[in-house]
PDB file of C-alpha atoms in Angstrom:
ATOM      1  CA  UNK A 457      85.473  65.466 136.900  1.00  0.00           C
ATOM      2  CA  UNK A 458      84.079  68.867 135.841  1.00  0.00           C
ATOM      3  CA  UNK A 459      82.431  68.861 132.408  1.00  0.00           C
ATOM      4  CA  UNK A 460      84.118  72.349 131.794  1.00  0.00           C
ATOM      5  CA  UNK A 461      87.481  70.948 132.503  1.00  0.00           C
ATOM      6  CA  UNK A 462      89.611  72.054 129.387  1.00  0.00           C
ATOM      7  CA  UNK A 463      92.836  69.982 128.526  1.00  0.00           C
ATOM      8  CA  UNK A 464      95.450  71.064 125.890  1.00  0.00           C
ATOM      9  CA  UNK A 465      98.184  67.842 125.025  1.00  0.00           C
ATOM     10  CA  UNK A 466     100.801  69.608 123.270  1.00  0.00           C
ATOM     11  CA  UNK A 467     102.606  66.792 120.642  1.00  0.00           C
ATOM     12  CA  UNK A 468      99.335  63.978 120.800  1.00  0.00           C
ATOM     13  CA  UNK A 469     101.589  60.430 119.901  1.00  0.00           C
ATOM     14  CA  UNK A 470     101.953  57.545 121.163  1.00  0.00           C
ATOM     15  CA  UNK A 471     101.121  58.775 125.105  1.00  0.00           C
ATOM     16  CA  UNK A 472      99.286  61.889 124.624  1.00  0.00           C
ATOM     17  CA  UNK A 473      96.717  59.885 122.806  1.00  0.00           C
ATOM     18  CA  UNK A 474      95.741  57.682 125.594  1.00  0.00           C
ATOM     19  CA  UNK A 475      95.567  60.507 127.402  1.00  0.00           C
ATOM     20  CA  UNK A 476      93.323  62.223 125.454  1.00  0.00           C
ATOM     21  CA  UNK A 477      91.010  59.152 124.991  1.00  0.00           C
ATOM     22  CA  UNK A 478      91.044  58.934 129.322  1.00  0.00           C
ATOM     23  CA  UNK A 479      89.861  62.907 129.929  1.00  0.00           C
ATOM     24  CA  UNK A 480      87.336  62.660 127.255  1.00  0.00           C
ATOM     25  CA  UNK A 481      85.499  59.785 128.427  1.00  0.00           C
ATOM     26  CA  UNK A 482      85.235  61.498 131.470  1.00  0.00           C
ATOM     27  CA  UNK A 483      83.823  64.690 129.934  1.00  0.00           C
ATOM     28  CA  UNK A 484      86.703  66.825 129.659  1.00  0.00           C
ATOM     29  CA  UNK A 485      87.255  69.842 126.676  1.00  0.00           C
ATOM     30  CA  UNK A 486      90.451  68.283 124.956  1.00  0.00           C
ATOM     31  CA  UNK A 487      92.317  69.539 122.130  1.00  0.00           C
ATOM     32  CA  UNK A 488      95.522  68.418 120.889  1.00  0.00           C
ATOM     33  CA  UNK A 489      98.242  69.589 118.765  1.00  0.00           C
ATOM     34  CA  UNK A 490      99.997  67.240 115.966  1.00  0.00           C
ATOM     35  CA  UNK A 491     101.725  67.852 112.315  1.00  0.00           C
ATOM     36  CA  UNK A 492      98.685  65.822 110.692  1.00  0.00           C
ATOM     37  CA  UNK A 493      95.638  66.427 113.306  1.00  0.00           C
ATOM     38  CA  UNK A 494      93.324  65.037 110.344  1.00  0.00           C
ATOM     39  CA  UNK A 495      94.935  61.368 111.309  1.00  0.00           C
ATOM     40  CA  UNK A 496      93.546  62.446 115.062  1.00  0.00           C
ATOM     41  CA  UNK A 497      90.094  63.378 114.154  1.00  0.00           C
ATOM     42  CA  UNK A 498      88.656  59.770 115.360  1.00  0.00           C
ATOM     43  CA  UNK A 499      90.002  60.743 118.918  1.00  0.00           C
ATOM     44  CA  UNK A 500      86.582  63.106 119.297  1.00  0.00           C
ATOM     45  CA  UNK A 501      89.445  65.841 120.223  1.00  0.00           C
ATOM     46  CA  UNK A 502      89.653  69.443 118.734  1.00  0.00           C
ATOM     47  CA  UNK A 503      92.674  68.468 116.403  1.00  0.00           C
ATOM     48  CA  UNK A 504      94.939  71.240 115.096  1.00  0.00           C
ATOM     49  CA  UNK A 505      98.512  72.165 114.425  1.00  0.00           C
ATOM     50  CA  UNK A 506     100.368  74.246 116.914  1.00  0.00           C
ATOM     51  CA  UNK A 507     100.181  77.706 114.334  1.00  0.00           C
ATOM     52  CA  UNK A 508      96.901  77.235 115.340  1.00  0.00           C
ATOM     53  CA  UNK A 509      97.439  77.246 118.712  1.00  0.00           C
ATOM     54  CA  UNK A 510      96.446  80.795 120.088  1.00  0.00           C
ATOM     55  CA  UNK A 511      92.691  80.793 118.703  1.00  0.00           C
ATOM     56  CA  UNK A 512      92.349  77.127 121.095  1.00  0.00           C
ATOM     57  CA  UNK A 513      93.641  78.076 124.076  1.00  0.00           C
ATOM     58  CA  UNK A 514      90.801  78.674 126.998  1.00  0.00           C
ATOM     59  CA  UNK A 515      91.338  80.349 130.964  1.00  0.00           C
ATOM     60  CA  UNK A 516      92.419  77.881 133.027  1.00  0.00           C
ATOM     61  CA  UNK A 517      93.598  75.271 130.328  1.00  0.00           C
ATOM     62  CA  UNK A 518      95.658  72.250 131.950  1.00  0.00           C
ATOM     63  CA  UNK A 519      98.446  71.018 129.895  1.00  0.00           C
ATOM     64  CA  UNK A 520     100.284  67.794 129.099  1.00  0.00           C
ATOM     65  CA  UNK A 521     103.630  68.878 127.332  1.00  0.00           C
ATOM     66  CA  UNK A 522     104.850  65.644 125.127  1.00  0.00           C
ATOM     67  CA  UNK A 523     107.125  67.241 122.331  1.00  0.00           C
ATOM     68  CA  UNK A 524     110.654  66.787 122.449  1.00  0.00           C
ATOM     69  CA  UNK A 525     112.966  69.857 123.246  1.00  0.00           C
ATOM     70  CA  UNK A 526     113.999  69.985 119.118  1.00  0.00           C
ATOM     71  CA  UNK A 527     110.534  70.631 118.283  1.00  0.00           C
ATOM     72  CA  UNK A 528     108.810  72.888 121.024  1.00  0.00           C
ATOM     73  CA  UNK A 529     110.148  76.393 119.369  1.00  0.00           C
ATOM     74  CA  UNK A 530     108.369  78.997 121.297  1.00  0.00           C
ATOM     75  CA  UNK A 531     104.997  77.184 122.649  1.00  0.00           C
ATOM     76  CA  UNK A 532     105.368  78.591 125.763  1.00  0.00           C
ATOM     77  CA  UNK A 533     104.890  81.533 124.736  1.00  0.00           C
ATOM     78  CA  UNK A 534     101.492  81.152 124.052  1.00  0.00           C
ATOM     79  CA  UNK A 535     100.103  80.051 127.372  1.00  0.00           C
ATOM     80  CA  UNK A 536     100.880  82.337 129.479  1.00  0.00           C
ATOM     81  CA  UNK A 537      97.815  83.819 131.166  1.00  0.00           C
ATOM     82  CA  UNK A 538      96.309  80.631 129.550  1.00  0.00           C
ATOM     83  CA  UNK A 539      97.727  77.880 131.313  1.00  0.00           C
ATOM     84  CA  UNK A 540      97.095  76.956 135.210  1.00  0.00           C
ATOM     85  CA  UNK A 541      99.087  73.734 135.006  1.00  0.00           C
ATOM     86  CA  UNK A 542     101.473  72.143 132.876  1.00  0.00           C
ATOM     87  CA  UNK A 543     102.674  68.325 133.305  1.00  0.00           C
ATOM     88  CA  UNK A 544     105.776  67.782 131.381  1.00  0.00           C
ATOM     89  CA  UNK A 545     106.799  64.085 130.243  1.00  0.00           C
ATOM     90  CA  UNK A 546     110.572  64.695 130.158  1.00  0.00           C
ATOM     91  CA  UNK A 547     112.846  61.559 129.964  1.00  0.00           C
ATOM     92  CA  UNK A 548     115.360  59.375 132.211  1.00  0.00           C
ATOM     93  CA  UNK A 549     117.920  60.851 129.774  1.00  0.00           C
ATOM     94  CA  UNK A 550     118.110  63.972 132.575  1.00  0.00           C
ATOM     95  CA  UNK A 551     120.191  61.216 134.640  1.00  0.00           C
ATOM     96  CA  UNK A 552     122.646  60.749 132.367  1.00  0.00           C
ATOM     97  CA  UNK A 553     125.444  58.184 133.312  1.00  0.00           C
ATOM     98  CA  UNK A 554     123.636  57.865 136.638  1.00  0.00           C
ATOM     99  CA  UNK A 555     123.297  53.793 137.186  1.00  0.00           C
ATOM    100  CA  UNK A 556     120.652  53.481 140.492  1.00  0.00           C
ATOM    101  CA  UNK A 557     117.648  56.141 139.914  1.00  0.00           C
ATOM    102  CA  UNK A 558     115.102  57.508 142.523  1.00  0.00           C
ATOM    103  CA  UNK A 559     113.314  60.587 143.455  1.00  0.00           C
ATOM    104  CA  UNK A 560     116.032  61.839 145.059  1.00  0.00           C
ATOM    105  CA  UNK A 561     118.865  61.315 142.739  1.00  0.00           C
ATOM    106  CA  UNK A 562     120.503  64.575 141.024  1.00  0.00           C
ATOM    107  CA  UNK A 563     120.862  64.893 137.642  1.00  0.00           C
ATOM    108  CA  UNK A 564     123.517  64.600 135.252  1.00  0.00           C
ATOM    109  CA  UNK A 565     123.973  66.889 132.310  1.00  0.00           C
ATOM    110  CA  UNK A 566     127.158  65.411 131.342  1.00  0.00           C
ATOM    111  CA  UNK A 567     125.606  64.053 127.827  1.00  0.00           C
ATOM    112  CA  UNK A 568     124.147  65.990 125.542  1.00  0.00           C
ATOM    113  CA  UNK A 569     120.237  64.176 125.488  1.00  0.00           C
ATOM    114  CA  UNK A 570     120.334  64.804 129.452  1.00  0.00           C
ATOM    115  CA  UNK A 571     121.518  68.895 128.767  1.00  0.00           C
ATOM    116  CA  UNK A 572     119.071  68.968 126.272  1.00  0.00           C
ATOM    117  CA  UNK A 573     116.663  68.032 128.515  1.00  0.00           C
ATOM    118  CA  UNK A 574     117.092  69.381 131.312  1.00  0.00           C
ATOM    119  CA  UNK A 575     117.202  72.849 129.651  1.00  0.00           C
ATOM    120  CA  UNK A 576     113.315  72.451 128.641  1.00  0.00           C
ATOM    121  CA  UNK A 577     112.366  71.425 131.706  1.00  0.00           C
ATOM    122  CA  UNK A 578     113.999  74.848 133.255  1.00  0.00           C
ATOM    123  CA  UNK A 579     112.229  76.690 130.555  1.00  0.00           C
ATOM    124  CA  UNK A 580     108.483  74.747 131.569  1.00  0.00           C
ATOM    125  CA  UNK A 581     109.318  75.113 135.579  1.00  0.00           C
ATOM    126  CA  UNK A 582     109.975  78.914 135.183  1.00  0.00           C
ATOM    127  CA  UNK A 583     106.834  79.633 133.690  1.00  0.00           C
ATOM    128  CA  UNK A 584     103.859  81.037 135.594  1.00  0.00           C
ATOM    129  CA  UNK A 585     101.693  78.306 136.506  1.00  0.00           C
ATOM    130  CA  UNK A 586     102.343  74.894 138.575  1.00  0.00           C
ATOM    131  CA  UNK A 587     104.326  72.240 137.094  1.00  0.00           C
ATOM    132  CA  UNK A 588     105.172  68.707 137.086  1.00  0.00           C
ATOM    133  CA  UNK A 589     107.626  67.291 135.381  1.00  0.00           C
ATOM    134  CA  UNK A 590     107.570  63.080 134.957  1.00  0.00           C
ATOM    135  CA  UNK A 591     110.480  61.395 133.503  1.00  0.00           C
ATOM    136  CA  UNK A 592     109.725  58.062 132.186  1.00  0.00           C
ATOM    137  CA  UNK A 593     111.643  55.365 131.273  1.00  0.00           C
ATOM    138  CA  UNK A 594     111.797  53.406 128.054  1.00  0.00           C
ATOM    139  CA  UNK A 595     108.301  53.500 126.740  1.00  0.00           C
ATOM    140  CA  UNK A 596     106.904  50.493 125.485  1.00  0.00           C
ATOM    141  CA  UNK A 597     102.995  48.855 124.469  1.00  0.00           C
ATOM    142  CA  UNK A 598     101.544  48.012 121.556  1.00  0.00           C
ATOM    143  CA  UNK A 599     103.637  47.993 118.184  1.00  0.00           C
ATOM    144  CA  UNK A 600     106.785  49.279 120.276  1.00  0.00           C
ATOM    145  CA  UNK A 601     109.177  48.073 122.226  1.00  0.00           C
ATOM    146  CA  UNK A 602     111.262  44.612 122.136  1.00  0.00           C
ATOM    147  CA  UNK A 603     108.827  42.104 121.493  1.00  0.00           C
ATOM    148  CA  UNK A 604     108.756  44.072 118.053  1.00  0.00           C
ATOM    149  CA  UNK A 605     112.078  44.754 117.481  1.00  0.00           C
ATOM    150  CA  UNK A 606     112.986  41.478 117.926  1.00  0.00           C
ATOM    151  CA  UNK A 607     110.974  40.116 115.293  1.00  0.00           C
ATOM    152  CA  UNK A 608     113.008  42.747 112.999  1.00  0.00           C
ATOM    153  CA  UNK A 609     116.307  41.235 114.970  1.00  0.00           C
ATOM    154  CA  UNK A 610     117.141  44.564 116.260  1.00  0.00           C
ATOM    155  CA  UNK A 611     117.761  43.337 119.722  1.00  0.00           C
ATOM    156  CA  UNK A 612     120.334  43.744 122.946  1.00  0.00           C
ATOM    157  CA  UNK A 613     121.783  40.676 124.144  1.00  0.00           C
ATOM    158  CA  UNK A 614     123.513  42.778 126.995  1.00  0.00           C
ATOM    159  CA  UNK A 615     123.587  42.796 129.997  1.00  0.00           C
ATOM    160  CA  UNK A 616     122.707  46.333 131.411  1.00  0.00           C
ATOM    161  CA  UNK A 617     119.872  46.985 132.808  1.00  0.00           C
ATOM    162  CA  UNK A 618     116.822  49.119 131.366  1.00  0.00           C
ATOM    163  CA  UNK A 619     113.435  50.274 132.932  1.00  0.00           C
ATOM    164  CA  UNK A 620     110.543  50.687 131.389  1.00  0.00           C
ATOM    165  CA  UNK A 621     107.126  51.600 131.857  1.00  0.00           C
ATOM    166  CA  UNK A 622     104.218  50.479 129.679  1.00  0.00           C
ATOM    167  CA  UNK A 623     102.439  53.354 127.662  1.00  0.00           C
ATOM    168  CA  UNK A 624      99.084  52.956 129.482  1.00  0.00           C
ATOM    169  CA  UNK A 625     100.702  53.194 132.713  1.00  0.00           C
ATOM    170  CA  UNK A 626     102.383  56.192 131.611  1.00  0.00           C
ATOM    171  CA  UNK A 627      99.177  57.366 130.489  1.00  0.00           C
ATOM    172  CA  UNK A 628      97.728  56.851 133.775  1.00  0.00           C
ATOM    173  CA  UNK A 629     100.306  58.756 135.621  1.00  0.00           C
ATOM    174  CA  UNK A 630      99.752  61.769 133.158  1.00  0.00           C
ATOM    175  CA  UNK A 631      96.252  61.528 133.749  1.00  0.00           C
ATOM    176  CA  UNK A 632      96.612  62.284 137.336  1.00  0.00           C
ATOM    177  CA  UNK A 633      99.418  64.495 137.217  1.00  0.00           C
ATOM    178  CA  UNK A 634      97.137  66.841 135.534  1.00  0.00           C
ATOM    179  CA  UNK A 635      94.443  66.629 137.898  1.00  0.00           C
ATOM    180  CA  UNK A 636      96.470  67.480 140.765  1.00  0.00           C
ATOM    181  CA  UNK A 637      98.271  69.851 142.461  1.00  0.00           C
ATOM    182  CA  UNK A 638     101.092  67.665 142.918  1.00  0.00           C
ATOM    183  CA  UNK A 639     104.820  69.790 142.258  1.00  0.00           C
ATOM    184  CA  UNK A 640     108.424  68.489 141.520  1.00  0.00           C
ATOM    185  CA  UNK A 641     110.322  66.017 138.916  1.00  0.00           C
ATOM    186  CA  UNK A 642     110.052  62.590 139.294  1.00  0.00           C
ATOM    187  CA  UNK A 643     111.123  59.513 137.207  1.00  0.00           C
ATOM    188  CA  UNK A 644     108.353  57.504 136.263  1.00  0.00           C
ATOM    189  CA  UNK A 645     109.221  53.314 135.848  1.00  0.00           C
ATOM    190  CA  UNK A 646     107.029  49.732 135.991  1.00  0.00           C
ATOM    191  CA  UNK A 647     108.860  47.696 139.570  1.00  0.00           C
ATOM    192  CA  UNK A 648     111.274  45.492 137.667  1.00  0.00           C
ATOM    193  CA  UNK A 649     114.218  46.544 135.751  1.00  0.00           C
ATOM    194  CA  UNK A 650     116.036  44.076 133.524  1.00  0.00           C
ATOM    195  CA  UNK A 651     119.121  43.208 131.528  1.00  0.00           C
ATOM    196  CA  UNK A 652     118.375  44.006 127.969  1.00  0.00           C
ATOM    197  CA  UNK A 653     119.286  39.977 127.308  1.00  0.00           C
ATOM    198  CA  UNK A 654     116.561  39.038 129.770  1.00  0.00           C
ATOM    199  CA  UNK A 655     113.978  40.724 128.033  1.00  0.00           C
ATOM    200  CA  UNK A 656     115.218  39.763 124.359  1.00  0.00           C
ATOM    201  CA  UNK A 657     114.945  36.163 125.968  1.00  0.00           C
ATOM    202  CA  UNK A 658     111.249  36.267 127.488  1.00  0.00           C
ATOM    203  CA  UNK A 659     110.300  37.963 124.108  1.00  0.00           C
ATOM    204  CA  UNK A 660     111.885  35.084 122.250  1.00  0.00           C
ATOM    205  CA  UNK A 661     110.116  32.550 124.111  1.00  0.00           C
ATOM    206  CA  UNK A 662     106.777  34.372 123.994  1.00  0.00           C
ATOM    207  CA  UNK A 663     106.692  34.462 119.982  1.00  0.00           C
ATOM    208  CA  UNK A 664     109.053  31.481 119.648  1.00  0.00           C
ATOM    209  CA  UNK A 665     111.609  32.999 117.656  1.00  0.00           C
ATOM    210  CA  UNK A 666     115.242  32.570 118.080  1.00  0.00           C
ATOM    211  CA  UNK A 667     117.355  35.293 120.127  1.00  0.00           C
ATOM    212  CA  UNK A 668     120.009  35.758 117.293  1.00  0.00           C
ATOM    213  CA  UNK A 669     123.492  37.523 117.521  1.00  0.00           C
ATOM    214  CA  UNK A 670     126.595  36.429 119.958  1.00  0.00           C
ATOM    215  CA  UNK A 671     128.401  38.948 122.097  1.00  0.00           C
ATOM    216  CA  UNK A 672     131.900  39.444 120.886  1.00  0.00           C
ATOM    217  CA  UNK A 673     134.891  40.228 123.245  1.00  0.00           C
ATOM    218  CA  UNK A 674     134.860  44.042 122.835  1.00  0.00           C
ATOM    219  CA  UNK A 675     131.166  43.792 122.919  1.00  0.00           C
ATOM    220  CA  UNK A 676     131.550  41.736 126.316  1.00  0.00           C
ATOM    221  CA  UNK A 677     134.418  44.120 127.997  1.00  0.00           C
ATOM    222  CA  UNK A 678     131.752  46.771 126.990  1.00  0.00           C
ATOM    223  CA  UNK A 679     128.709  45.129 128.582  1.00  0.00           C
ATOM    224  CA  UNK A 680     127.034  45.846 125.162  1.00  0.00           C
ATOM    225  CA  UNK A 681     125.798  43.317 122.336  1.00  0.00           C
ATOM    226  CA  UNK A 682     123.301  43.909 119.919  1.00  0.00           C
ATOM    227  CA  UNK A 683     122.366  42.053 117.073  1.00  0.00           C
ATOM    228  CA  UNK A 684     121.229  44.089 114.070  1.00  0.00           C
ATOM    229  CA  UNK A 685     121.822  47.999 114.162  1.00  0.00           C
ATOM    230  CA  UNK A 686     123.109  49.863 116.511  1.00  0.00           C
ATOM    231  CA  UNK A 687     121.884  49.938 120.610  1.00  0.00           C
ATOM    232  CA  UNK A 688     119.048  52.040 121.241  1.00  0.00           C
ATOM    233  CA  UNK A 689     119.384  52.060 124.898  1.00  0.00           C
ATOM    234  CA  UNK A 690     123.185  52.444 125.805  1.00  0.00           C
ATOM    235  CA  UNK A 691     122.688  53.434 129.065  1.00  0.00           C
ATOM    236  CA  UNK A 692     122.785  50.871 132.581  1.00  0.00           C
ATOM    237  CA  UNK A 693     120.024  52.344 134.199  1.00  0.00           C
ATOM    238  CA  UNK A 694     117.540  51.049 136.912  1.00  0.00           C
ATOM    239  CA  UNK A 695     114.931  53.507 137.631  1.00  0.00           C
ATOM    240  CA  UNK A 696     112.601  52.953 140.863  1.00  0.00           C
ATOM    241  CA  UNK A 697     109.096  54.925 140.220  1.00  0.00           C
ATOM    242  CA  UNK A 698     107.591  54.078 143.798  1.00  0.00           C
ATOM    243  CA  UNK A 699     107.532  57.769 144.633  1.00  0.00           C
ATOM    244  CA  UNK A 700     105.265  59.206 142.007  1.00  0.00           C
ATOM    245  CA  UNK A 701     103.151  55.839 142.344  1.00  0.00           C
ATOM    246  CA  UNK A 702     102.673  56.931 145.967  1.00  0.00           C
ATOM    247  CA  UNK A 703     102.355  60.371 145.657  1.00  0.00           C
ATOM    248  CA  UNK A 704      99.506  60.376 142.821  1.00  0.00           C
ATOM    249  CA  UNK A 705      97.802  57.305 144.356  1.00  0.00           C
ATOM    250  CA  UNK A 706      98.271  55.196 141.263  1.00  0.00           C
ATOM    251  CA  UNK A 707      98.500  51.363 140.714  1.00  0.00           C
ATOM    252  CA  UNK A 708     100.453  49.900 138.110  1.00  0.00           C
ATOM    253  CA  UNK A 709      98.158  48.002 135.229  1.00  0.00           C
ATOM    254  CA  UNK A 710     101.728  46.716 134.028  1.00  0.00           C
ATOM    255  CA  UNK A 711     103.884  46.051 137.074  1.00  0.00           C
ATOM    256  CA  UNK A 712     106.603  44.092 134.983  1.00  0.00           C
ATOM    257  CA  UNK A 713     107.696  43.447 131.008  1.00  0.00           C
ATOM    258  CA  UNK A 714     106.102  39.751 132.182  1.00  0.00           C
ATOM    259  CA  UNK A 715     102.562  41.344 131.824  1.00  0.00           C
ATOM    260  CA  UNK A 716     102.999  44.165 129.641  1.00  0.00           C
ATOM    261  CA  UNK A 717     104.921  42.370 127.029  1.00  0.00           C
ATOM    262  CA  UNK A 718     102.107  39.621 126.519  1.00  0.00           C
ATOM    263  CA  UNK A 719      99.168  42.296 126.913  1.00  0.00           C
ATOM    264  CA  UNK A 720     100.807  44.050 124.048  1.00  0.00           C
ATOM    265  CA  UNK A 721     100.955  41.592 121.674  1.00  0.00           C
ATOM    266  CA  UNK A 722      97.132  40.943 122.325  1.00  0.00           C
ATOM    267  CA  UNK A 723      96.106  44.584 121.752  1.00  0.00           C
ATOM    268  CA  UNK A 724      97.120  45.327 118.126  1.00  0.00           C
TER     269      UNK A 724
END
């Protein structure tokens, strides 16, 4: 990698941080945006806020564009005749009702999460440099996902299916998306989808906790049970990520919830 390589990750959480660790170890010019960059300052990153945005930005900057549609206001703005490339990590949502998910399935604005979507997306693939847009599914690693909420009994005993990709996989993907050339919207997804009960179950057996909470007969006619609060993932959704796999060249650390789930309990 070029030393001179400049990366801006707009919204540096839960992804954009492993991201930002990856590019500077290789000896890439990051800077990242967050509401309290002093927290980031161990990264080794130029930290700031996004007021402070215009001062940061470099020729040729590539970007990785994490913040959710509610919170983006005008960024854009500010990188034009900045920016060269801009990877956008969008979400499954963009499918919305949509039950079997590939590179080649349309998307569905006919809930509000996938319209709200979809319309930042437009706004990032109208803009004048090249862009990729990755939608992952459920994102999961370390302190997140259903090995933790489990332990809180905030769990789905149902039986639709979710995808998910673990966060260092996702990070990988962004990694390369930036580096390349590579143009479209993809979904982005580990190779086995499961019933939210299948997972709650492994997770249960891996920590040796009970799997609390019985489905009751609306909850049954619905496909839905959750014990706790409310579902989280409502959808029935299995997402195949081959393409994007193929197309950047990249090999999944996490291939299933079997590995990732056990790896992330061993990481915190």
């Amino acid at each position: 990698m070029e030393k001179s390589l400049d990366i801006l990750i707009l919204g540096c959480g839960y992804t954009g941080q492993r991201v930002a660790k990856r590019l500077l170890s290789k000896g890439a010019r990051v800077t990242i945006t967050s509401r309290a960059p002093e927290k980031l300052a161990a990264l080794g990153a130029t930290a700031i806020t996004i007021t402070e945005l215009t001062g940061h930005l470099r020729p040729g900057v590539r970007v990785l564009h994490s913040i959710p549609p509610e919170g983006s206001g005008n960024v854009l703005d500010a990188l034009h005749g900045k920016a060269t490339r801009v990877v956008y990590l969008s979400s499954t949502a963009v499918y919305g009702m949509k039950t079997t998910v590939n590179e080649h399935t349309p998307v569905d604005a006919s809930t509000e999460s996938a319209r709200s979507r979809l319309s930042a997306e437009q706004e990032i693939t109208q803009g004048p440099w090249s862009t990729l847009v990755l939608r992952p599914a459920a994102i999961y690693g370390p302190g997140r996902g259903v090995q933790e909420s489990i332990q809180r009994g905030e769990h789905s005993l149902s039986d639709r299916f979710v995808s998910r990709i673990h966060v260092d996989d996702l990070a990988t993907h962004a990694e390369a998306a930036l580096l390349s050339s590579l143009t479209g919207a993809f979904p982005v997804a580990d190779e086995e989808p499961c019933t939210s009960r299948e997972i709650a179950e492994f997770c249960a057996r891996l920590l040796n906790i009970p799997v609390t909470g019985t489905p009751g007969l609306a909850e049954a006619a619905s496909g839905q049970a959750y014990a706790g609060r409310s579902p989280r993932f409502a959808n029935n959704r299995q997402v195949d990520g081959s393409a994007i796999r193929k197309a950047l060249n990249i090999t999944l650390q996490y291939p299933s919830y079997r590995f990732g789930v056990p790896a992330s309990l061993t990481c915190i």
